[in-house]
Short mmCIF file of C-alpha atoms and ligand atoms in Angstrom, two decimals:
data_model
loop_
_atom_site.label_atom_id
_atom_site.label_comp_id
_atom_site.label_asym_id
_atom_site.label_seq_id
_atom_site.Cartn_x
_atom_site.Cartn_y
_atom_site.Cartn_z
CA MET A 1 0.00 0.00 0.00
CA SER A 2 1.57 3.35 -0.97
CA ASP A 3 -1.19 5.86 -0.07
CA VAL A 4 -1.47 5.92 3.69
CA THR A 5 -3.02 9.37 4.12
CA GLY A 6 -5.90 9.87 6.54
CA THR A 7 -5.87 6.33 7.92
CA LEU A 8 -5.62 4.74 11.33
CA PHE A 9 -3.67 1.49 10.94
CA VAL A 10 -4.28 -1.11 13.65
CA VAL A 11 -0.95 -2.92 13.61
CA ALA A 12 -0.13 -6.21 15.35
CA THR A 13 3.42 -6.66 16.64
CA PRO A 14 5.27 -9.78 17.88
CA ILE A 15 4.24 -11.56 21.11
CA GLY A 16 7.85 -12.55 21.80
CA ASN A 17 9.64 -13.56 18.64
CA LEU A 18 10.74 -10.53 16.64
CA GLY A 19 11.03 -12.75 13.56
CA ASP A 20 7.22 -12.70 13.41
CA ILE A 21 7.14 -9.13 12.15
CA SER A 22 5.89 -9.05 8.56
CA GLY A 23 7.19 -7.07 5.63
CA ARG A 24 3.92 -5.15 5.43
CA THR A 25 4.01 -4.32 9.16
CA LYS A 26 7.50 -2.93 8.75
CA SER A 27 6.58 -0.89 5.70
CA ILE A 28 3.41 0.61 7.24
CA LEU A 29 5.29 1.55 10.42
CA GLY A 30 7.89 3.20 8.23
CA ASP A 31 5.29 5.12 6.16
CA VAL A 32 2.95 6.62 8.78
CA ASN A 33 3.27 10.12 10.27
CA ALA A 34 3.20 8.92 13.89
CA ILE A 35 2.82 5.80 16.00
CA ALA A 36 0.45 5.61 18.97
CA CYS A 37 1.72 3.03 21.45
CA GLU A 38 1.10 1.85 25.01
CA ASP A 39 4.62 2.22 26.32
CA THR A 40 7.01 4.46 24.43
CA ARG A 41 10.04 2.61 25.84
CA THR A 42 8.86 -0.85 24.79
CA SER A 43 7.78 0.32 21.34
CA GLY A 44 10.90 2.48 21.02
CA ASN A 45 12.99 -0.69 21.39
CA LEU A 46 10.97 -2.50 18.69
CA LEU A 47 11.25 0.45 16.30
CA ARG A 48 14.99 0.73 16.91
CA HIS A 49 15.28 -2.97 16.07
CA LEU A 50 13.44 -2.25 12.80
CA GLY A 51 15.51 0.85 12.08
CA ILE A 52 12.40 3.07 12.11
CA GLU A 53 12.32 6.54 13.66
CA LYS A 54 8.87 8.08 14.13
CA PRO A 55 7.17 10.43 16.58
CA LEU A 56 5.57 8.27 19.32
CA ILE A 57 2.29 9.15 21.03
CA ALA A 58 1.68 7.51 24.42
CA TYR A 59 -1.80 5.97 24.20
CA HIS A 60 -2.65 3.71 27.11
CA GLU A 61 -5.51 2.62 29.33
CA HIS A 62 -5.25 5.76 31.49
CA ASN A 63 -5.51 8.32 28.67
CA GLU A 64 -7.18 6.48 25.78
CA GLN A 65 -10.62 7.95 26.42
CA ALA A 66 -9.29 11.51 26.50
CA LEU A 67 -6.88 11.06 23.60
CA ALA A 68 -9.14 9.22 21.13
CA PRO A 69 -10.85 12.38 19.75
CA ALA A 70 -7.49 14.14 19.26
CA LEU A 71 -6.08 11.16 17.36
CA ALA A 72 -9.23 11.03 15.22
CA ASP A 73 -8.82 14.79 14.53
CA ARG A 74 -5.36 14.09 13.15
CA ILE A 75 -6.67 11.28 10.92
CA ALA A 76 -9.46 13.62 9.73
CA ALA A 77 -6.80 16.23 8.88
CA GLY A 78 -5.09 13.70 6.58
CA GLU A 79 -2.40 12.23 8.83
CA SER A 80 -1.75 8.53 9.01
CA ILE A 81 -1.26 6.98 12.43
CA ALA A 82 -0.28 3.43 13.35
CA LEU A 83 -1.74 2.07 16.57
CA ILE A 84 0.36 -0.60 18.26
CA CYS A 85 0.44 -2.14 21.74
CA ASP A 86 3.28 -3.67 23.77
CA ALA A 87 2.75 -7.08 22.15
CA GLY A 88 0.19 -8.67 19.85
CA THR A 89 -2.94 -7.13 18.40
CA PRO A 90 -4.22 -3.77 19.72
CA THR A 91 -7.80 -3.66 21.08
CA LEU A 92 -7.63 -7.32 22.29
CA SER A 93 -7.16 -7.01 26.07
CA ASP A 94 -5.17 -3.93 25.13
CA PRO A 95 -5.96 -0.26 24.39
CA GLY A 96 -7.31 0.78 21.01
CA PHE A 97 -11.06 0.18 20.96
CA ARG A 98 -11.88 3.81 21.79
CA VAL A 99 -9.89 5.42 18.98
CA VAL A 100 -11.10 2.83 16.46
CA ARG A 101 -14.70 3.50 17.49
CA GLU A 102 -14.14 7.27 17.33
CA CYS A 103 -12.79 6.96 13.76
CA ARG A 104 -15.69 4.71 12.76
CA ARG A 105 -18.21 7.16 14.24
CA ARG A 106 -16.71 9.90 12.06
CA GLY A 107 -16.54 7.71 8.94
CA LEU A 108 -12.72 7.83 8.89
CA SER A 109 -10.53 5.14 7.38
CA VAL A 110 -9.35 2.36 9.72
CA SER A 111 -7.30 -0.48 8.33
CA PRO A 112 -5.92 -3.60 10.07
CA VAL A 113 -2.37 -4.81 9.59
CA PRO A 114 -2.82 -8.32 11.00
CA GLY A 115 -0.19 -10.38 12.75
CA PRO A 116 0.50 -12.06 16.11
CA CYS A 117 -2.18 -12.50 18.74
CA ALA A 118 -1.51 -14.74 21.75
CA PHE A 119 -4.93 -16.37 21.98
CA ILE A 120 -5.18 -17.12 18.25
CA ALA A 121 -1.67 -18.62 18.31
CA ALA A 122 -2.61 -20.73 21.36
CA LEU A 123 -5.90 -21.90 19.81
CA SER A 124 -4.23 -22.84 16.54
CA ALA A 125 -1.73 -25.14 18.29
CA SER A 126 -3.94 -26.40 21.15
CA GLY A 127 -5.75 -29.34 19.58
CA LEU A 128 -9.00 -27.98 21.06
CA PRO A 129 -12.01 -27.30 18.80
CA SER A 130 -11.58 -24.04 16.91
CA ASN A 131 -14.80 -24.04 14.89
CA ALA A 132 -16.52 -22.14 17.70
CA PHE A 133 -14.78 -20.37 20.55
CA ARG A 134 -15.28 -17.60 23.08
CA TYR A 135 -12.46 -15.27 24.06
CA VAL A 136 -12.99 -13.61 27.42
CA GLY A 137 -9.61 -11.97 28.09
CA PHE A 138 -8.63 -11.65 31.76
CA LEU A 139 -11.01 -12.79 34.50
CA PRO A 140 -11.42 -10.62 37.60
CA PRO A 141 -8.72 -11.40 40.22
CA LYS A 142 -11.15 -12.34 43.03
CA SER A 143 -11.54 -16.08 43.42
CA ALA A 144 -15.35 -15.97 43.94
CA ALA A 145 -15.90 -14.21 40.59
CA ARG A 146 -13.62 -16.67 38.79
CA VAL A 147 -15.45 -19.64 40.28
CA ARG A 148 -18.79 -18.09 39.24
CA PHE A 149 -17.46 -17.71 35.70
CA LEU A 150 -16.30 -21.33 35.62
CA GLU A 151 -19.73 -22.46 36.81
CA SER A 152 -21.29 -20.50 33.94
CA ILE A 153 -19.24 -22.44 31.35
CA ARG A 154 -19.78 -25.91 32.82
CA GLU A 155 -21.95 -26.91 29.85
CA ALA A 156 -20.16 -24.76 27.24
CA THR A 157 -20.32 -26.11 23.69
CA GLU A 158 -17.50 -23.88 22.45
CA THR A 159 -13.85 -23.58 23.48
CA VAL A 160 -13.37 -20.81 26.07
CA ILE A 161 -10.12 -18.84 25.96
CA LEU A 162 -8.64 -16.67 28.71
CA TYR A 163 -5.48 -14.82 29.59
CA GLU A 164 -4.06 -15.50 33.05
CA SER A 165 -1.18 -13.97 34.97
CA CYS A 166 1.75 -16.11 36.13
CA HIS A 167 0.87 -15.14 39.72
CA ARG A 168 -2.47 -16.95 39.56
CA ILE A 169 -2.00 -19.68 36.95
CA ASP A 170 -1.57 -22.55 39.46
CA LYS A 171 -4.55 -21.39 41.49
CA PHE A 172 -6.65 -21.01 38.37
CA VAL A 173 -6.04 -24.52 37.02
CA ALA A 174 -6.84 -25.86 40.50
CA GLU A 175 -10.13 -23.94 40.37
CA ILE A 176 -10.89 -25.44 36.93
CA ASN A 177 -10.23 -28.87 38.43
CA ASP A 178 -12.54 -28.18 41.38
CA VAL A 179 -15.41 -26.61 39.43
CA LEU A 180 -15.33 -28.40 36.05
CA GLY A 181 -13.81 -31.72 37.17
CA ALA A 182 -10.49 -33.46 36.63
CA ALA A 183 -11.52 -34.90 33.25
CA ARG A 184 -12.21 -31.56 31.54
CA VAL A 185 -9.77 -31.06 28.68
CA ILE A 186 -7.72 -27.87 28.83
CA CYS A 187 -4.69 -26.39 27.15
CA VAL A 188 -2.18 -24.17 28.94
CA ALA A 189 0.04 -22.32 26.46
CA ARG A 190 3.06 -20.57 27.95
CA GLU A 191 5.64 -18.19 26.46
CA LEU A 192 4.41 -18.68 22.88
CA THR A 193 7.01 -18.02 20.16
CA LYS A 194 9.71 -17.59 22.84
CA LEU A 195 12.61 -19.76 24.00
CA HIS A 196 10.62 -21.54 26.73
CA GLU A 197 7.42 -22.11 24.78
CA THR A 198 5.36 -24.89 26.43
CA ILE A 199 1.95 -26.10 25.29
CA LEU A 200 0.22 -28.62 27.56
CA THR A 201 -3.03 -30.16 26.34
CA GLY A 202 -4.98 -32.86 28.18
CA ALA A 203 -7.36 -33.55 31.05
CA VAL A 204 -6.87 -31.04 33.88
CA ALA A 205 -5.63 -33.87 36.12
CA GLU A 206 -2.81 -34.61 33.64
CA VAL A 207 -1.93 -30.99 32.92
CA ILE A 208 -1.59 -29.81 36.56
CA PRO A 209 1.46 -31.94 37.52
CA LYS A 210 3.22 -31.14 34.22
CA LEU A 211 2.56 -27.44 34.69
CA VAL A 212 3.89 -27.44 38.23
CA ALA A 213 6.93 -29.53 37.21
CA ASN A 214 7.60 -27.08 34.39
CA SER A 215 7.75 -23.42 35.29
CA LEU A 216 5.03 -21.10 36.46
CA ARG A 217 6.86 -18.06 35.16
CA GLY A 218 6.08 -16.17 31.96
CA GLU A 219 2.92 -15.42 30.02
CA PHE A 220 -0.03 -17.79 29.78
CA VAL A 221 -3.11 -18.48 27.68
CA VAL A 222 -5.63 -20.97 29.08
CA LEU A 223 -8.16 -22.76 26.87
CA ILE A 224 -11.04 -24.84 28.21
CA ALA A 225 -12.60 -27.40 25.87
CA PRO A 226 -16.34 -27.84 25.31
CA VAL A 227 -18.08 -30.03 27.87
CA ASP A 228 -18.13 -33.29 25.87
CA PHE A 229 -14.79 -32.95 24.12
CA GLN A 230 -12.26 -35.75 24.35
CA LEU A 231 -8.76 -35.50 22.99
N1 SAM B 1 -3.13 -7.83 22.68
C1 SAM B 1 -2.38 -9.01 23.07
C2 SAM B 1 -2.63 -10.13 22.07
O1 SAM B 1 -2.96 -9.85 20.92
O2 SAM B 1 -2.44 -11.29 22.41
C3 SAM B 1 -2.70 -9.42 24.49
C4 SAM B 1 -2.26 -8.43 25.51
S1 SAM B 1 -2.63 -8.82 27.14
C5 SAM B 1 -2.35 -7.29 27.94
C6 SAM B 1 -1.22 -9.72 27.66
C7 SAM B 1 -1.54 -11.19 27.96
O3 SAM B 1 -1.54 -11.93 26.74
C8 SAM B 1 -0.50 -11.87 28.82
O4 SAM B 1 -0.75 -11.63 30.20
C9 SAM B 1 -0.72 -13.33 28.48
O5 SAM B 1 -1.85 -13.85 29.14
C10 SAM B 1 -1.02 -13.21 26.96
N2 SAM B 1 0.22 -13.34 26.19
C11 SAM B 1 0.89 -12.35 25.55
N3 SAM B 1 2.00 -12.84 24.95
C12 SAM B 1 2.02 -14.18 25.21
C13 SAM B 1 2.88 -15.23 24.85
N4 SAM B 1 3.99 -15.03 24.13
N5 SAM B 1 2.58 -16.49 25.29
C14 SAM B 1 1.48 -16.72 26.03
N6 SAM B 1 0.61 -15.74 26.39
C15 SAM B 1 0.88 -14.50 25.99
#
């Protein structure tokens, strides 16, 4: 694409492995007027790696509501802006929805530059059904709310996908075991695309000891299979 004027580009960036950056991602980042990013230090490092120098606009969960109209004003005035997040696809458990909606409300051009996304990568390699799935992002930290959520998916007929922090991953799989039973098939995908990538698929009772024997550090995606699914 050579004409990038007056467009908000929603650009996915690597979730760990910098080799996952595409030629188109690199060229769009090099062509836009400015890059809106969550953390200017993290994105600054990525851009330095790519040899790209652009003005960075800090756009994060604390200012996205206030900043969205100003970014849309710049698009309306003919500028092109790339929206990126620290890792993966913006708007998915990351900032971005508000500026995309603001541009859509005004009839401005918004174009995706697809690439890495942790839950899609996990689903694709999990062995769990991918014909129908529900992505719910992060659950609330309180145990009672998480247990209530698990009760609500007891009879789920689609794969349910969540993000979980390394601080709670062991507790969370134990809760799955308690609420959904030891035979429920799950997948725990850790550190995808990175050196210590680990993907454990099986009945909860089989996955728990392997997970604990492995490492509970890093980044995790958890997938819960439909109620009647057997591996
Ligand atoms: N927008 C991102 C995406 O497209 O995947 C997700 C951002 S969310 C703030 C960060 C969470 O995504 C992490 O806490 C972890 O649950 C998951 N995640 C990100 N990178 C990962 C990776 N390499 N392996 C496993 N999970 C990852």
